[in-house]
Amino acid sequence: MAPGHVAYGMRASFGTSHVGPEHVIAWERGTHVPDAAEFTALAGALWCQPSELMGRPSTLLEHRIARGVSAEEVARATGLTLDAYLSMEEAGLWAGDKRQSVKLGDVLGLPARDFIAITRLEEELARLLTEAVSTRWQAHIRDIAKLVSMERRDLKGPLATMHQEYQGLLAATLSRAGGTTASGEDGRRYVENIVDHFWARLPGSTGA
């Protein structure tokens, strides 16, 4: 399809009367970016889903567009006013409470990793994971499972593996240090990237 054909399809079927071939060319060259309405219309004109035209969605707006859900639908599902939701979307910062966050995850079909990132729970997840690998992981599995909305049985393997990895780094450090209690650079790096280690070990995860 030539740019003119795409623009015509968008105008004729999706109400974007202002779009011309020059818009499509600019999007192809990367000099301009379509807004949400234009992006949805572009996907329709190309007979594909919006998610097929973007990389991995990372923001509220990108997840909503990829899911093909309107801002009104998200606001209604989460119990927010449209203005309140749109302000969060524009700022890129979700500020809903726990109940609203769960509703957001449902309406946008967010995988666990994206849900944690968008609802800004990564810091809490990192804290729980650090405690799990440095003490008894069994004592923290319930809280981690609740936070990421997963079954405990699916977390046993990943947490046990991470605990073993971290304790192995500490043991190696102690051996090299002649019996000192230094945690070591390897252990610190492991903890700094502990959330990525966690997602990479989950079944079906896309990794880091």
CSV table of C-alpha atoms in Angstrom, one decimal:
chain,number,residue,atom,x,y,z
A,1,MET,CA,0.0,0.0,0.0
A,2,ALA,CA,1.3,3.4,-0.9
A,3,PRO,CA,1.1,6.2,1.7
A,4,GLY,CA,-1.9,7.7,-0.2
A,5,HIS,CA,-3.8,4.4,0.0
A,6,VAL,CA,-3.2,4.2,3.7
A,7,ALA,CA,-4.3,7.8,4.3
A,8,TYR,CA,-7.4,7.3,2.2
A,9,GLY,CA,-8.3,4.2,4.2
A,10,MET,CA,-7.9,6.1,7.4
A,11,ARG,CA,-10.1,9.0,6.2
A,12,ALA,CA,-12.8,6.9,4.6
A,13,SER,CA,-13.3,4.3,7.4
A,14,PHE,CA,-12.0,5.9,10.6
A,15,GLY,CA,-12.9,9.5,10.5
A,16,THR,CA,-9.4,10.9,10.5
A,17,SER,CA,-10.2,13.5,7.8
A,18,HIS,CA,-7.1,15.5,8.4
A,19,VAL,CA,-4.7,12.7,7.6
A,20,GLY,CA,-2.9,12.8,4.2
A,21,PRO,CA,-0.1,10.9,2.5
A,22,GLU,CA,2.4,13.4,4.1
A,23,HIS,CA,1.4,12.2,7.6
A,24,VAL,CA,1.9,8.5,6.7
A,25,ILE,CA,5.3,9.3,5.2
A,26,ALA,CA,6.4,11.3,8.3
A,27,TRP,CA,5.3,8.3,10.5
A,28,GLU,CA,7.3,5.9,8.4
A,29,ARG,CA,10.4,8.1,8.5
A,30,GLY,CA,10.0,8.6,12.3
A,31,THR,CA,10.0,12.4,12.1
A,32,HIS,CA,6.5,12.5,13.6
A,33,VAL,CA,4.4,10.2,15.8
A,34,PRO,CA,0.7,9.5,15.4
A,35,ASP,CA,-1.6,10.4,18.3
A,36,ALA,CA,-3.8,7.7,19.9
A,37,ALA,CA,-6.7,8.2,17.5
A,38,GLU,CA,-4.4,8.3,14.5
A,39,PHE,CA,-2.5,5.2,15.6
A,40,THR,CA,-5.7,3.2,16.1
A,41,ALA,CA,-7.0,4.3,12.7
A,42,LEU,CA,-3.6,3.4,11.1
A,43,ALA,CA,-3.8,-0.1,12.5
A,44,GLY,CA,-7.4,-0.4,11.1
A,45,ALA,CA,-6.4,0.8,7.7
A,46,LEU,CA,-3.5,-1.8,7.6
A,47,TRP,CA,-5.9,-4.6,8.8
A,48,CYS,CA,-3.9,-5.4,11.9
A,49,GLN,CA,-4.0,-4.9,15.7
A,50,PRO,CA,-2.5,-1.8,17.2
A,51,SER,CA,-0.1,-4.0,19.2
A,52,GLU,CA,1.4,-5.3,15.9
A,53,LEU,CA,2.6,-1.8,15.1
A,54,MET,CA,4.4,-1.1,18.3
A,55,GLY,CA,7.2,-2.7,20.3
A,56,ARG,CA,6.7,-3.8,23.9
A,57,PRO,CA,4.2,-1.4,25.5
A,58,SER,CA,5.5,0.3,28.6
A,59,THR,CA,3.2,3.2,29.4
A,60,LEU,CA,-0.5,3.4,30.3
A,61,LEU,CA,-1.3,4.9,27.0
A,62,GLU,CA,0.6,2.2,25.0
A,63,HIS,CA,-1.0,-0.6,26.9
A,64,ARG,CA,-4.4,0.9,26.4
A,65,ILE,CA,-3.9,1.3,22.7
A,66,ALA,CA,-2.4,-2.1,22.3
A,67,ARG,CA,-5.4,-3.6,24.0
A,68,GLY,CA,-7.8,-1.6,21.9
A,69,VAL,CA,-9.6,-0.1,24.9
A,70,SER,CA,-10.9,3.5,25.1
A,71,ALA,CA,-10.0,5.8,27.9
A,72,GLU,CA,-13.6,5.9,28.9
A,73,GLU,CA,-13.7,2.2,29.3
A,74,VAL,CA,-10.6,2.2,31.5
A,75,ALA,CA,-12.0,5.1,33.6
A,76,ARG,CA,-15.3,3.3,34.0
A,77,ALA,CA,-13.7,0.0,34.9
A,78,THR,CA,-11.4,1.5,37.5
A,79,GLY,CA,-14.0,3.8,39.1
A,80,LEU,CA,-12.1,7.0,38.1
A,81,THR,CA,-13.5,10.0,36.4
A,82,LEU,CA,-12.3,10.3,32.8
A,83,ASP,CA,-10.4,13.5,33.6
A,84,ALA,CA,-8.6,11.8,36.5
A,85,TYR,CA,-7.6,8.8,34.4
A,86,LEU,CA,-6.5,11.0,31.4
A,87,SER,CA,-4.3,13.1,33.7
A,88,MET,CA,-2.6,9.9,34.9
A,89,GLU,CA,-2.1,8.7,31.4
A,90,GLU,CA,-0.7,12.0,30.3
A,91,ALA,CA,1.7,12.1,33.2
A,92,GLY,CA,2.6,8.4,32.8
A,93,LEU,CA,2.1,7.8,36.5
A,94,TRP,CA,-0.7,5.6,37.8
A,95,ALA,CA,-2.0,6.8,41.1
A,96,GLY,CA,-4.9,4.5,41.8
A,97,ASP,CA,-5.5,2.6,45.0
A,98,LYS,CA,-5.0,-1.2,45.3
A,99,ARG,CA,-8.6,-2.0,44.2
A,100,GLN,CA,-8.4,0.3,41.2
A,101,SER,CA,-5.0,-1.1,40.3
A,102,VAL,CA,-6.5,-4.6,40.2
A,103,LYS,CA,-9.3,-3.3,37.9
A,104,LEU,CA,-6.7,-1.7,35.7
A,105,GLY,CA,-4.8,-4.9,35.4
A,106,ASP,CA,-8.0,-6.7,34.4
A,107,VAL,CA,-9.3,-4.2,31.8
A,108,LEU,CA,-5.8,-3.8,30.1
A,109,GLY,CA,-5.0,-7.5,30.4
A,110,LEU,CA,-1.6,-6.7,32.0
A,111,PRO,CA,0.9,-9.5,32.5
A,112,ALA,CA,2.3,-9.5,36.0
A,113,ARG,CA,5.6,-7.8,35.0
A,114,ASP,CA,3.8,-4.9,33.3
A,115,PHE,CA,1.3,-4.6,36.2
A,116,ILE,CA,4.0,-4.3,38.7
A,117,ALA,CA,5.9,-1.7,36.6
A,118,ILE,CA,2.8,0.5,35.9
A,119,THR,CA,1.4,0.4,39.4
A,120,ARG,CA,4.9,1.3,40.7
A,121,LEU,CA,5.2,-1.7,43.0
A,122,GLU,CA,8.7,-2.6,41.8
A,123,GLU,CA,10.4,-1.2,44.9
A,124,GLU,CA,8.2,-3.3,47.2
A,125,LEU,CA,8.8,-6.4,45.1
A,126,ALA,CA,12.6,-5.8,45.2
A,127,ARG,CA,12.4,-5.5,49.0
A,128,LEU,CA,10.5,-8.8,49.4
A,129,LEU,CA,12.8,-10.6,47.0
A,130,THR,CA,15.9,-9.3,48.8
A,131,GLU,CA,14.6,-10.6,52.1
A,132,ALA,CA,13.6,-13.9,50.5
A,133,VAL,CA,17.1,-14.6,49.1
A,134,SER,CA,18.9,-13.4,52.1
A,135,THR,CA,16.8,-15.3,54.7
A,136,ARG,CA,14.2,-18.0,54.3
A,137,TRP,CA,12.4,-17.6,51.0
A,138,GLN,CA,9.5,-19.8,52.3
A,139,ALA,CA,8.7,-17.0,54.8
A,140,HIS,CA,8.1,-14.5,52.0
A,141,ILE,CA,6.4,-16.5,49.3
A,142,ARG,CA,2.9,-15.6,50.4
A,143,ASP,CA,3.5,-11.9,50.3
A,144,ILE,CA,5.3,-12.1,46.9
A,145,ALA,CA,2.5,-14.3,45.4
A,146,LYS,CA,-0.1,-11.7,46.6
A,147,LEU,CA,1.9,-8.8,45.2
A,148,VAL,CA,2.3,-10.3,41.7
A,149,SER,CA,-1.1,-12.1,41.7
A,150,MET,CA,0.4,-15.6,41.2
A,151,GLU,CA,0.0,-19.0,42.8
A,152,ARG,CA,2.5,-19.9,45.4
A,153,ARG,CA,3.2,-23.2,43.7
A,154,ASP,CA,4.5,-21.3,40.6
A,155,LEU,CA,6.9,-19.3,42.7
A,156,LYS,CA,8.6,-22.1,44.7
A,157,GLY,CA,11.0,-23.0,42.0
A,158,PRO,CA,12.1,-19.5,41.0
A,159,LEU,CA,12.5,-18.4,44.6
A,160,ALA,CA,14.4,-21.5,45.6
A,161,THR,CA,16.7,-21.0,42.6
A,162,MET,CA,17.3,-17.4,43.4
A,163,HIS,CA,18.0,-18.2,47.1
A,164,GLN,CA,20.6,-20.8,46.1
A,165,GLU,CA,22.2,-18.4,43.6
A,166,TYR,CA,22.5,-15.6,46.1
A,167,GLN,CA,23.7,-17.8,48.9
A,168,GLY,CA,26.3,-19.2,46.5
A,169,LEU,CA,27.6,-15.8,45.8
A,170,LEU,CA,28.0,-15.1,49.5
A,171,ALA,CA,29.7,-18.4,50.1
A,172,ALA,CA,32.2,-17.7,47.3
A,173,THR,CA,32.8,-14.2,48.6
A,174,LEU,CA,33.5,-15.5,52.1
A,175,SER,CA,35.9,-18.1,50.8
A,176,ARG,CA,37.8,-15.5,48.8
A,177,ALA,CA,37.8,-13.1,51.7
A,178,GLY,CA,39.3,-15.6,54.1
A,179,GLY,CA,36.2,-15.9,56.3
A,180,THR,CA,35.2,-12.2,56.5
A,181,THR,CA,31.5,-11.2,56.5
A,182,ALA,CA,31.8,-8.9,53.5
A,183,SER,CA,28.8,-9.4,51.1
A,184,GLY,CA,30.9,-8.8,48.0
A,185,GLU,CA,30.4,-7.0,44.8
A,186,ASP,CA,28.8,-10.0,43.1
A,187,GLY,CA,26.1,-10.2,45.8
A,188,ARG,CA,25.4,-6.5,45.6
A,189,ARG,CA,25.0,-6.6,41.9
A,190,TYR,CA,22.6,-9.6,42.2
A,191,VAL,CA,20.4,-7.6,44.6
A,192,GLU,CA,20.5,-4.5,42.5
A,193,ASN,CA,19.1,-6.5,39.6
A,194,ILE,CA,16.9,-8.8,41.7
A,195,VAL,CA,13.6,-7.9,40.0
A,196,ASP,CA,15.0,-8.8,36.6
A,197,HIS,CA,16.4,-12.1,38.0
A,198,PHE,CA,12.9,-12.8,39.3
A,199,TRP,CA,11.0,-12.2,36.0
A,200,ALA,CA,13.6,-14.1,34.0
A,201,ARG,CA,13.0,-17.2,36.1
A,202,LEU,CA,9.2,-17.2,35.9
A,203,PRO,CA,7.6,-19.8,33.6
A,204,GLY,CA,6.5,-18.0,30.3
A,205,SER,CA,8.4,-14.9,31.2
A,206,THR,CA,10.0,-12.8,28.4
A,207,GLY,CA,13.0,-12.3,30.6
A,208,ALA,CA,14.8,-9.0,31.3
